[in-house]
Coordinates of C-alpha atoms and ligand atoms in Angstrom, one line a residue:
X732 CA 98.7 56.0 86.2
X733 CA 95.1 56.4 87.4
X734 CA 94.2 58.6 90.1
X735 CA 92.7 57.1 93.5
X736 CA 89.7 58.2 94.6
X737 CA 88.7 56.3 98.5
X738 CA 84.8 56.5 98.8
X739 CA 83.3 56.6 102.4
X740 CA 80.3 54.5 102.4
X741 CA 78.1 52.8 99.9
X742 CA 74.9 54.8 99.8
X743 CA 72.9 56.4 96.9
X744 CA 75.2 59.4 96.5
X745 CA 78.5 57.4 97.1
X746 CA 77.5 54.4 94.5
X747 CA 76.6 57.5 92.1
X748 CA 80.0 59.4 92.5
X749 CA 81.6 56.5 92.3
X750 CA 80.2 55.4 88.9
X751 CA 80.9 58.9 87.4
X752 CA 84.3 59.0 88.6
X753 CA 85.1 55.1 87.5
X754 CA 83.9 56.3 84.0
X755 CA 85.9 59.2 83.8
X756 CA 89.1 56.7 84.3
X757 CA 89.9 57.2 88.2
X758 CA 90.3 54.0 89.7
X759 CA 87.7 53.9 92.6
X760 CA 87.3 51.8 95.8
X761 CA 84.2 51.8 98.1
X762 CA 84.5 51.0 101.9
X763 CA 81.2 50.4 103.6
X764 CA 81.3 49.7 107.6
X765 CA 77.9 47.2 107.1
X766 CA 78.2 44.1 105.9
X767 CA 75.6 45.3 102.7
X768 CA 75.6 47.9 100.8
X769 CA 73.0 50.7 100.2
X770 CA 73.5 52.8 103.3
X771 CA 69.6 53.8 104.2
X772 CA 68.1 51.8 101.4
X773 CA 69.4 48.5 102.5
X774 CA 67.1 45.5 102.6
X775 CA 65.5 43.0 105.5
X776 CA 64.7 39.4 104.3
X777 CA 62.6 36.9 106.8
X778 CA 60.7 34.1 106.5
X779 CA 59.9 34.7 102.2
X780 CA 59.6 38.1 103.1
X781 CA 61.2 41.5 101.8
X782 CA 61.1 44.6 103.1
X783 CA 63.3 48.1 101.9
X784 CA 64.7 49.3 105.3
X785 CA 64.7 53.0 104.3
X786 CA 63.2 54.4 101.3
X787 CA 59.7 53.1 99.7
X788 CA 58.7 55.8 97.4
X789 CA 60.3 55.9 94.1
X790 CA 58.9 59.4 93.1
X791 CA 60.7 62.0 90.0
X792 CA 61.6 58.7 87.4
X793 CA 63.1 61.4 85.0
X794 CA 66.2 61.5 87.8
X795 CA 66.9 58.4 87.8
X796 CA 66.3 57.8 83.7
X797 CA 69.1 60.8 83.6
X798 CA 71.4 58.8 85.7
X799 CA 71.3 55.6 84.2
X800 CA 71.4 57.5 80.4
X801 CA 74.7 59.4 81.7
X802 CA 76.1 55.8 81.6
X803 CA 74.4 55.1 78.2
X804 CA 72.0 52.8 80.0
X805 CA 68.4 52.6 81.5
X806 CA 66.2 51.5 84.4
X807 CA 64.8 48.8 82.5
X808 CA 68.2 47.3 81.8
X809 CA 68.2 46.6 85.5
X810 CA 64.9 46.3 87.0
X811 CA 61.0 46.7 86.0
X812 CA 59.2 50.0 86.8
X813 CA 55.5 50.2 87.3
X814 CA 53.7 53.0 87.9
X815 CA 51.2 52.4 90.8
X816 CA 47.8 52.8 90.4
X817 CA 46.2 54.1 92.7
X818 CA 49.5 56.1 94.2
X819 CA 48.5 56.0 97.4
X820 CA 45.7 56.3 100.3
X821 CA 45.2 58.7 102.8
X822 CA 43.0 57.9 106.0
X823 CA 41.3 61.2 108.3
X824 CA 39.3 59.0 110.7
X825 CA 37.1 55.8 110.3
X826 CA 35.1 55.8 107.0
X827 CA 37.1 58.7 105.9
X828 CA 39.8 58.4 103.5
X829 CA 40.7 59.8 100.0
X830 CA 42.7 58.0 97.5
X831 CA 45.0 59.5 95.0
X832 CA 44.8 57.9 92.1
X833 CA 47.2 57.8 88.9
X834 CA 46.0 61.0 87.1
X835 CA 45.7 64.6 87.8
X836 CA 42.6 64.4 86.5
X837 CA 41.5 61.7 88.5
X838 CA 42.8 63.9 91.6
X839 CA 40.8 66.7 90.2
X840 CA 37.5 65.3 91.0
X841 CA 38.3 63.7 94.4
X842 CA 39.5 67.3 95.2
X843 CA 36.2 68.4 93.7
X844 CA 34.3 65.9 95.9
X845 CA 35.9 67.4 99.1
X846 CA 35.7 71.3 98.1
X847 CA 33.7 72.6 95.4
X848 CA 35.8 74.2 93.4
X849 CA 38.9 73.2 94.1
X850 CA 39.7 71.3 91.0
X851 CA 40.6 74.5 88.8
X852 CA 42.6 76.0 91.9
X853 CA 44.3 72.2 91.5
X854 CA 45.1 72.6 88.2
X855 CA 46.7 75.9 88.3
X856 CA 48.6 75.2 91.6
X857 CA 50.7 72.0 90.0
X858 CA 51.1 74.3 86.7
X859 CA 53.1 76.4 89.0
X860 CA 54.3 73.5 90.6
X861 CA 55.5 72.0 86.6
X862 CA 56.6 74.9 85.9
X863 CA 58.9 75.3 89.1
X864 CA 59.9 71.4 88.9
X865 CA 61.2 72.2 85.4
X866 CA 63.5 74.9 86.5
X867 CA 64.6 73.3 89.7
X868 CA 65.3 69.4 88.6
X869 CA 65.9 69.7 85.2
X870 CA 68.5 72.7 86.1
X871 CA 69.3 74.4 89.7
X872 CA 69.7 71.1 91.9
X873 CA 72.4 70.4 89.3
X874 CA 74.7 73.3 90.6
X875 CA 77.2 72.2 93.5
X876 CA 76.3 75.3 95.9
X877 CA 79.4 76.8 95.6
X878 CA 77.8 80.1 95.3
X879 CA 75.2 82.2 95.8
X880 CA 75.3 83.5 91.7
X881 CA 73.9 79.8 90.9
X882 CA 70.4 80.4 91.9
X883 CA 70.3 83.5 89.9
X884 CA 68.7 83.0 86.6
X885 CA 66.1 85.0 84.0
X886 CA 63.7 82.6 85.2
X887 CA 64.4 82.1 89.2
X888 CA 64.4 86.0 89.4
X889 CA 60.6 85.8 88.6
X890 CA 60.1 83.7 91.2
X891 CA 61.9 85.1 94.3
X892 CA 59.1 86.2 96.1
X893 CA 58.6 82.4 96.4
X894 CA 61.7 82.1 98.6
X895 CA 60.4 84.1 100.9
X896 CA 56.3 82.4 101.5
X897 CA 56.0 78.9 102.3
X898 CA 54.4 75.6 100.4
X899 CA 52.2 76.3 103.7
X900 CA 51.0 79.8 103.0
X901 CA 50.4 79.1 99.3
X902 CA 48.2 76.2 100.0
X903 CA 46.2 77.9 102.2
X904 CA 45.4 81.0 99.8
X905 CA 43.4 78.2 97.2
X906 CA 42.3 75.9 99.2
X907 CA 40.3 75.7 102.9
X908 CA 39.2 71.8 103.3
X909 CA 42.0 71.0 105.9
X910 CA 42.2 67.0 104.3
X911 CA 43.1 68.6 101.1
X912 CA 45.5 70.9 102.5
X913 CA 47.0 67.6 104.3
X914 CA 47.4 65.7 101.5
X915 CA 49.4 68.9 99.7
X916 CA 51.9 69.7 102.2
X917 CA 52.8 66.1 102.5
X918 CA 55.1 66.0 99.8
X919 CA 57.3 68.3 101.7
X920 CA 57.8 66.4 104.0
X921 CA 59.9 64.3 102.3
X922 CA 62.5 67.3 102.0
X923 CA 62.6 67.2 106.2
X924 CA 60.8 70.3 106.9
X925 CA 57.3 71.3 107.5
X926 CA 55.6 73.2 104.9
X927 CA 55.2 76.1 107.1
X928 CA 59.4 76.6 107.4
X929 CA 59.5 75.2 103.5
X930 CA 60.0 77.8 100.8
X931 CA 57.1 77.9 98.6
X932 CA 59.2 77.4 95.5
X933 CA 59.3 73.6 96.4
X934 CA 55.9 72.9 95.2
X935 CA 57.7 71.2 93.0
X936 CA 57.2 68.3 95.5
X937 CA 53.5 68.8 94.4
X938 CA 54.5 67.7 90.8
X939 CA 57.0 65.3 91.3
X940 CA 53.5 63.6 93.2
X941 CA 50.9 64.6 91.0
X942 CA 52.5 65.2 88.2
X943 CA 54.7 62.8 87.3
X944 CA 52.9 60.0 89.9
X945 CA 54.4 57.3 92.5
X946 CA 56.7 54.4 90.9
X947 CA 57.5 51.3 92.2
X948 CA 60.6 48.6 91.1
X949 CA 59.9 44.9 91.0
X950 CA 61.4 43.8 94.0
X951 CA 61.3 47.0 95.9
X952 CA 63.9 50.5 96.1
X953 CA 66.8 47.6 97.1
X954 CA 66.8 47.0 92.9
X955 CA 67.9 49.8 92.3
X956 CA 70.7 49.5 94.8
X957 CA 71.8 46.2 93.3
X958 CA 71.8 48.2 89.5
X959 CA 74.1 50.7 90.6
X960 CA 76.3 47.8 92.6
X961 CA 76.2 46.0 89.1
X962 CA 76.9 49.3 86.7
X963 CA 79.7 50.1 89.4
X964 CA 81.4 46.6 89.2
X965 CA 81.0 46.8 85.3
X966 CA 82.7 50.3 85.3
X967 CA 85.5 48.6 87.6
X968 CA 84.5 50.0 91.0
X969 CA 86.0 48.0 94.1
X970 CA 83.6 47.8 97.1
X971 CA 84.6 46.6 99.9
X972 CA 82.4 45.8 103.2
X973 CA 82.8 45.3 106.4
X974 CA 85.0 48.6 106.2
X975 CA 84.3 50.6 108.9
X976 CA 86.5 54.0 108.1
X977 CA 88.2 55.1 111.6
X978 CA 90.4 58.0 110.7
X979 CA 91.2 60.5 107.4
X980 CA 95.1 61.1 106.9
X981 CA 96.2 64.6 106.7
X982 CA 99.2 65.9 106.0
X983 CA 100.5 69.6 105.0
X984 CA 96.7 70.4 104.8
X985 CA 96.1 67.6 102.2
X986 CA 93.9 64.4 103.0
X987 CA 96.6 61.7 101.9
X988 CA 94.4 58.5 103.1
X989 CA 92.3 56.3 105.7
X990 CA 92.1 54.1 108.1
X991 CA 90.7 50.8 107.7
X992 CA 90.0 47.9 109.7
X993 CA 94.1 48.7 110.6
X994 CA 95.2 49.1 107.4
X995 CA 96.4 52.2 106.1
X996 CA 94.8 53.2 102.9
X997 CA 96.5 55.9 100.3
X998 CA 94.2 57.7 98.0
X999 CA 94.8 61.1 95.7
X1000 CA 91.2 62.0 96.5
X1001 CA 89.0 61.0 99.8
X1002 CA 85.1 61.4 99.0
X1003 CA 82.6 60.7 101.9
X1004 CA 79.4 60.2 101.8
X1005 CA 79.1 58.7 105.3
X1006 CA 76.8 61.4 107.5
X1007 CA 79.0 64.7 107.2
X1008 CA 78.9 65.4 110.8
X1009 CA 80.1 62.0 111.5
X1010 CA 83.0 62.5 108.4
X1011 CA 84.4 65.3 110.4
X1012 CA 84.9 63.7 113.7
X1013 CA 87.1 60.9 111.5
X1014 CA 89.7 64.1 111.1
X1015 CA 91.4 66.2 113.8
X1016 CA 89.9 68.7 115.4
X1017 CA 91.3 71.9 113.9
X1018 CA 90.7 70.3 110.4
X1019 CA 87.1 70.3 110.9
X1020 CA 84.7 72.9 108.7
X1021 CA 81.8 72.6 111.3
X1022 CA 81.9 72.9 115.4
X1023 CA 79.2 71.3 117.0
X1024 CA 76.9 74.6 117.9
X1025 CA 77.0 74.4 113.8
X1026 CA 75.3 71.3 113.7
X1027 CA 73.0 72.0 117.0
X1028 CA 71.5 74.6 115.3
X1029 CA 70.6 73.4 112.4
X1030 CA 67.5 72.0 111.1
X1031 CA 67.5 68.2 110.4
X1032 CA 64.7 66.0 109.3
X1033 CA 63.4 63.8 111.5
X1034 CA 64.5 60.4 112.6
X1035 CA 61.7 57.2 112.7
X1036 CA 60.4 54.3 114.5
X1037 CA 59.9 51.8 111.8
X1038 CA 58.3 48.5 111.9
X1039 CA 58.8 45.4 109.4
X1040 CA 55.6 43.1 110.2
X1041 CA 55.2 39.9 108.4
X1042 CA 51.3 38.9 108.3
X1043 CA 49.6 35.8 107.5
X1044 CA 47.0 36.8 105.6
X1045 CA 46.3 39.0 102.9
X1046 CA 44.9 42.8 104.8
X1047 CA 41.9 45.0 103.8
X1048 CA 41.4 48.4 103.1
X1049 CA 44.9 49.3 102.1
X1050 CA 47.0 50.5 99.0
X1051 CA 50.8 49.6 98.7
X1052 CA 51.3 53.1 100.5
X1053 CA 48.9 54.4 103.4
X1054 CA 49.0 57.7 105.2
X1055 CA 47.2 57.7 108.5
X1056 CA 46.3 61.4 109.0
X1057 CA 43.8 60.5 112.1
X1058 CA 45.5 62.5 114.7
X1059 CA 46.5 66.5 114.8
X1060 CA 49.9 67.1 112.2
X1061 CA 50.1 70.7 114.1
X1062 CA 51.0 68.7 117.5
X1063 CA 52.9 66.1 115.5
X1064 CA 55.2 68.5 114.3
X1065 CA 55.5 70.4 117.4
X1066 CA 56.7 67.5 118.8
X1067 CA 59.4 66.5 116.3
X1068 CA 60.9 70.3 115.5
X1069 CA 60.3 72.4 118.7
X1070 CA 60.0 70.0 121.9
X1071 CA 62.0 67.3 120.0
X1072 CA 59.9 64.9 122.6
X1073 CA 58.0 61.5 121.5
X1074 CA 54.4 62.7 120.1
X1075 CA 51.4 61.6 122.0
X1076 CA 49.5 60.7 119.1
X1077 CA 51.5 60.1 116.4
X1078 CA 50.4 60.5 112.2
X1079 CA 51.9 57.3 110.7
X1080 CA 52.9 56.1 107.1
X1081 CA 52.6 52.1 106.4
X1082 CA 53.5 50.2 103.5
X1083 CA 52.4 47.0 102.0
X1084 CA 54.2 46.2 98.9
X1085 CA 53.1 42.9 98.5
X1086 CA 49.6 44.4 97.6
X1087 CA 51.2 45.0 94.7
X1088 CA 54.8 43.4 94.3
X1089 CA 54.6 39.3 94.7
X1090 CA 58.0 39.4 95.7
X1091 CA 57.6 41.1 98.9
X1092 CA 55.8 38.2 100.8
X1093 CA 55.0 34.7 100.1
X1094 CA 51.3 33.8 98.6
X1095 CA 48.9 34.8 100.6
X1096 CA 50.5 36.7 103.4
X1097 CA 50.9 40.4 103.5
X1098 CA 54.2 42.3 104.4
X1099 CA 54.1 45.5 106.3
X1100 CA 56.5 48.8 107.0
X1101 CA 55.0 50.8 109.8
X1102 CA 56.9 54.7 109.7
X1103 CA 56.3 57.3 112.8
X1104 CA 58.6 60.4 111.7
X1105 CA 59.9 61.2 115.2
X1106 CA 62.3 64.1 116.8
X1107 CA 66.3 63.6 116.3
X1108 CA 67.7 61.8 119.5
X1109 CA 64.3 61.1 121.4
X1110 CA 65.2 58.3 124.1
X1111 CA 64.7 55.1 122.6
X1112 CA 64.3 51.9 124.4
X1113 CA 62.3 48.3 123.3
X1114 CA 59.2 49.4 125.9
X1115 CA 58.5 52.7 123.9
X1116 CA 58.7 51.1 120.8
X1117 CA 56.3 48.5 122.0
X1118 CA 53.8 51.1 123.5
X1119 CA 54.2 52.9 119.9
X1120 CA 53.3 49.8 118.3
X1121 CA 50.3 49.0 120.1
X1122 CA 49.1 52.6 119.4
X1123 CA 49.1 52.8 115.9
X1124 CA 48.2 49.1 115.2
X1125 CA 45.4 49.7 117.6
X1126 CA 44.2 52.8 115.3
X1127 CA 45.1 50.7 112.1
X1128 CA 42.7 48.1 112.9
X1129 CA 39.9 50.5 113.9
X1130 CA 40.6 53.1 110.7
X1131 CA 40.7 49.7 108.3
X1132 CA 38.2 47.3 109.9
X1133 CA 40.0 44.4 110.6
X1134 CA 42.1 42.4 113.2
X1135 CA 45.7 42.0 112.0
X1136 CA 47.6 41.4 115.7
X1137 CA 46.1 37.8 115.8
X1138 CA 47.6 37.4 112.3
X1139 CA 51.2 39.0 112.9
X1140 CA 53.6 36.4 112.4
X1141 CA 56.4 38.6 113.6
X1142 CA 58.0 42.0 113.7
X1143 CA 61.4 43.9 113.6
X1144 CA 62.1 47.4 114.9
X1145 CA 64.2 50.0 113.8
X1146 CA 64.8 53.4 115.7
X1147 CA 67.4 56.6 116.3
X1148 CA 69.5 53.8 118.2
X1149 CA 69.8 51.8 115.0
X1150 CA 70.2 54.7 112.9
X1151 CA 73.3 55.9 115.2
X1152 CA 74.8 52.5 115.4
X1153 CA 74.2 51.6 111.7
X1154 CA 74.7 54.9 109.4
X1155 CA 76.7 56.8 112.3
X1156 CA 73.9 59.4 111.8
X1157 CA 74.2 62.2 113.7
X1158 CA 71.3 62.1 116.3
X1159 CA 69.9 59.6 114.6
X1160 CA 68.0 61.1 111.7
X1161 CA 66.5 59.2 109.2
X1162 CA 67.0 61.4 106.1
X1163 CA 69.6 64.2 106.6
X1164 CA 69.7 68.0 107.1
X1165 CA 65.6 69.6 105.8
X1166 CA 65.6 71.9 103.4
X1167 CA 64.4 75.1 104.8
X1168 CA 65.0 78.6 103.1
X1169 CA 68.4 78.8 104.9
X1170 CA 69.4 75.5 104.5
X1171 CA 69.0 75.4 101.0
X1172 CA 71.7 75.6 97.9
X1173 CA 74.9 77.1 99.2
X1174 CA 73.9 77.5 102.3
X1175 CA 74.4 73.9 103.3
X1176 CA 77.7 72.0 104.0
X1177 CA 79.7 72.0 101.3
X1178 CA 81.0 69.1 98.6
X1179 CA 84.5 70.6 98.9
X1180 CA 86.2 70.9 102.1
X1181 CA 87.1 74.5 103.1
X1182 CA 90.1 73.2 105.4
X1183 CA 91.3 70.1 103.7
X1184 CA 92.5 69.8 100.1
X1185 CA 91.7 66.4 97.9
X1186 CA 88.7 65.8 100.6
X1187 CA 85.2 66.0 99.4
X1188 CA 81.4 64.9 100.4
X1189 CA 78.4 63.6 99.3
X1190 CA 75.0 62.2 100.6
X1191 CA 71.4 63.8 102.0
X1192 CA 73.5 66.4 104.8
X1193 CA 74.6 67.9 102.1
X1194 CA 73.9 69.3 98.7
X1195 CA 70.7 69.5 96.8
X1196 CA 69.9 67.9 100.4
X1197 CA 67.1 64.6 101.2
X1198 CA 65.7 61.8 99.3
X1199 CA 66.7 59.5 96.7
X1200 CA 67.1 61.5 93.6
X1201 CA 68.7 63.9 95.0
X1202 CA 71.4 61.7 96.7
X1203 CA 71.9 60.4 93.1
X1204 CA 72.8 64.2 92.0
X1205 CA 74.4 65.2 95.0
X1206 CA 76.8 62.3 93.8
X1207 CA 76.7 63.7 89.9
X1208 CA 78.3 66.7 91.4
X1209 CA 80.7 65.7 93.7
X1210 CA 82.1 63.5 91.2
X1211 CA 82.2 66.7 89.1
X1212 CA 83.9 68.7 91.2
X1213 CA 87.0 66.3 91.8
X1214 CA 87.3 66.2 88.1
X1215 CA 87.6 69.8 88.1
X1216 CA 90.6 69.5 89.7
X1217 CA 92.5 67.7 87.4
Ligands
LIG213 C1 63.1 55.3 106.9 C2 63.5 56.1 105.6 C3 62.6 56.3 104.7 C4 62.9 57.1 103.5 N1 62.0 57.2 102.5 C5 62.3 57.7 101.4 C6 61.5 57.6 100.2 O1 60.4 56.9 100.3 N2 61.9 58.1 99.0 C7 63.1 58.8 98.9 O2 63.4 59.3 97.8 N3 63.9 58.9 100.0 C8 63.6 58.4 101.2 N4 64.4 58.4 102.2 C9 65.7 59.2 102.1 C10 66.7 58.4 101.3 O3 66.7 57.0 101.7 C11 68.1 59.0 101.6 O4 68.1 60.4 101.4 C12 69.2 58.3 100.9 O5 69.1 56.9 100.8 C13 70.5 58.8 101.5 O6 71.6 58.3 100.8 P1 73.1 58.7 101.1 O7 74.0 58.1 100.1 O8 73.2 60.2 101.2 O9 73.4 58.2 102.6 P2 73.4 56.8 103.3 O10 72.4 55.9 102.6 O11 73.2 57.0 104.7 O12 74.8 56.2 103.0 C14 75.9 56.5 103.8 C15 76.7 55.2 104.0 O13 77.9 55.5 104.7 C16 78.2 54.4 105.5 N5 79.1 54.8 106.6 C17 78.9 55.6 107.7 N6 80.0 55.8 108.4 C18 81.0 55.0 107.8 C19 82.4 54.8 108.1 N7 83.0 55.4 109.1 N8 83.0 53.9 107.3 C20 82.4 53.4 106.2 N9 81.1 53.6 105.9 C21 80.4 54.4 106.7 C22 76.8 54.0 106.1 O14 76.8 52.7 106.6 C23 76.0 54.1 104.8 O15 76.0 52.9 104.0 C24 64.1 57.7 103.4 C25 65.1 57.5 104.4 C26 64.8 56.7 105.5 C27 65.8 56.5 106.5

């Protein structure tokens, strides 16, 4: 008879496990406590329009081509990929903005524009940058963190010193114009860290952006939810929502099954890629890997006021993805990772998909995602989310010339009380647990329990650690590990 594997949740890294595992002949149910699936990536649909809740940036395509081809399949199967052009828009004040375009060497000469110069350091820094993207996605992110002898290879021992500088230090050895040194410590951000506590060897980032460029699906991030729902059924995954999990079985130091909704459910394996803080607290005490002064301790990314505006007319001056870089980062990030306080002056991300995706909003009419990264667990109430809006759509309209309040037709919020309430997320971060030197590889939580046999996890708290590709992996090799038992 086929083993049972119970999955926890229905995010990236749990729909990824549980399409491995299906293939390799377990018979696998989902239980997701939302009524959709997708975890963070789920979807908002109003009035004709669309927005992705969560992610927005579809960045390293190779990940996501090596996913679908483990299942003898491909992206285009399921949805259409374009590659955007330009890649995105960065504003530094009124009149000032550079725009990355869809080719390094288009990149080049805005860099050259900006610092003479600075186009050769360019070149050389994202040949690192290939170079360590090569050796880190195409190989170490694939290695479950069981131990410390992973990372050591011929080629990651030539680049140790690496470990111990930061993307922040390297970046400012080449290059001086502070815009420029913006725009490359942004891309590791997305690991949930600030370049100044992230280990230089993730310039990778800068490839995945330069590189390799910014993707988008038809239809928005929520496609690619909806392929892995439709591989999964077609592999003969159950999911099941409305499934909140409320307790993990344990008996003579096994996990036997869960608690659903009442029901008890039996399972040879439990695999959770629910928030791993939160998975813990579903078993008893003395079972757990992690006390709390664990997780207080730790770095996580930040959490985020988001916006989902729907606009009757079509807005200038902006590319499907707009950084507004107006306002000081250094007192940004002091605010999310050492005062964990609301910033005064908040840098903000905003999307508009519908400049370039026709599905996003009807004719004419512009759909918007408004992102301030903000500290875990600041207090969160409907009048600071309203004073934060009228900040940054204040600034929007003076950076991009225009009046879009008299043209909002409406807007939904989302903040750390929504990410609580919806993911269970501990604090209410957006994106997991950052990857900083010491939170990195084996060093973070691990796939396998330490206390409980046949229980495993999944999912951005643990590893490779934040983002969509590597949720997808982080499901690759938690699937692979349960296998190995067997
Ligand atoms: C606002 C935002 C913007 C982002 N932008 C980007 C981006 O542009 N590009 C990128 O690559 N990444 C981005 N990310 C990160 C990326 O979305 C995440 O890393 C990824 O989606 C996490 O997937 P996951 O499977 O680990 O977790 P989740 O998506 O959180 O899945 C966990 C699931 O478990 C469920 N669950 C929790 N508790 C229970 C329970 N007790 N019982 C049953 N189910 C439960 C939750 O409801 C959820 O569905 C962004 C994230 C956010 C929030």
């Amino acid at each position: 008879m086929k083993k049972k594997v119970a999955v926890i949740g229905s995010g990236f890294a749990s729909l990824a496990a549980a399409c491995y595992l299906a293939r390799d002949g377990y018979n696998v149910e989902i239980f997701e406590k939302n009524a959709n699936i997708g975890g963070r990536a789920r979807q908002l649909k109003k009035d004709g329009f669309c927005f992705d809740i969560g992610p927005t940036w579809y960045w390293m395509p190779d990940v996501f081509e090596r996913f679908f081809a483990d299942f003898g399949k491909q992206p285009s199967d399921y949805y259409e990929l374009k590659k955007l052009s330009p890649a995105y828009k960065v504003f530094f004040g009124k009149n000032d903005s550079i725009t990355i375009e869809d080719s390094l060497e288009k990149i080049c000469a805005a860099f050259e524009t900006e610092e003479p110069g600075s186009s050769k350091k360019l070149k050389q820094f994202i040949e690192e940058a290939k170079n360590n993207y090569d050796i880190a996605i195409k190989d170490l992110v694939y290695r479950p963190g069981v131990s410390p002898l992973e990372l050591i290879t011929p080629t990651t021992a030539g680049k140790i010193g690496q470990f111990f500088s930061t993307i922040s230090k390297e970046v400012r050895k080449e290059f001086t114009n502070q815009k420029l040194i913006q725009i490359l410590e942004f891309p590791v951000l997305f690991l949930g860290a600030k370049a100044s506590n992230t280990p230089a060897f993730y310039s990778f980032m800068n490839y995945a952006d330069f590189g390799l460029g910014t993707w988008h699906p038809k239809g928005g991030m929520y496609k690619v939810i909806e392929a892995m729902e439709t591989l999964a059924n077609s592999l003969g995954v159950k999911i099941t929502t409305n499934a909140p999990v409320s307790e993990i079985f344990v008996e003579n130091n096994t996990a036997t099954g869960m608690q659903v909704n009442g029901e008890r459910i039996e399972a040879d394996y439990i695999l959770s890629g629910a928030d791993y803080h939160h998975t813990e607290t579903l078993l008893p005490e003395y079972k757990r890997q992690y006390k709390e002064s664990y997780w207080q301790k730790k770095t996580f990314a930040p959490s985020a006021l988001l916006f989902f505006a729907g606009f009757n007319k079509k807005l200038e001056n902006v590319t499907h993805h707009t950084l507004f870089f107006d306002t000081d980062f250094e007192k940004h990030a002091k605010a999310i990772y050492d005062d964990a306080e609301w910033p005064e002056n908040p840098l903000f991300y905003a999307s508009f998909p519908s400049v370039t995706d026709d599905a996003a909003a009807p004719e004419g009419k512009e759909a918007g995602i408004f992102l301030i990264p903000l500290a875990p667990d600041v207090e969160d109430t409907p009048e600071i989310r309203e004073n934060y809006f009228q900040k940054i759509i204040t600034r929007f309209e003076s950076l991009t010339n225009q009046n879009v309040t008299d043209h909002l037709l409406f807007k939904e919020s989302f903040c750390v009380k929504d990410f609580k309430e919806d993911y269970n997320s501990y604090k209410g971060n957006a994106y997991g647990l950052a990857n900083t030197l010491l939170q990195t590889a084996f060093l973070r939580p691990k796939l396998k329990s330490k206390k409980v046999h046949k229980l495993f996890f999944t999912g951005q708290l643990s590893v490779p650690g934040p983002g969509v590709p590597p949720s997808l992996i982080s499901g690759k090799l938690a699937a692979g590990l349960i296998q190995k038992e067997n």
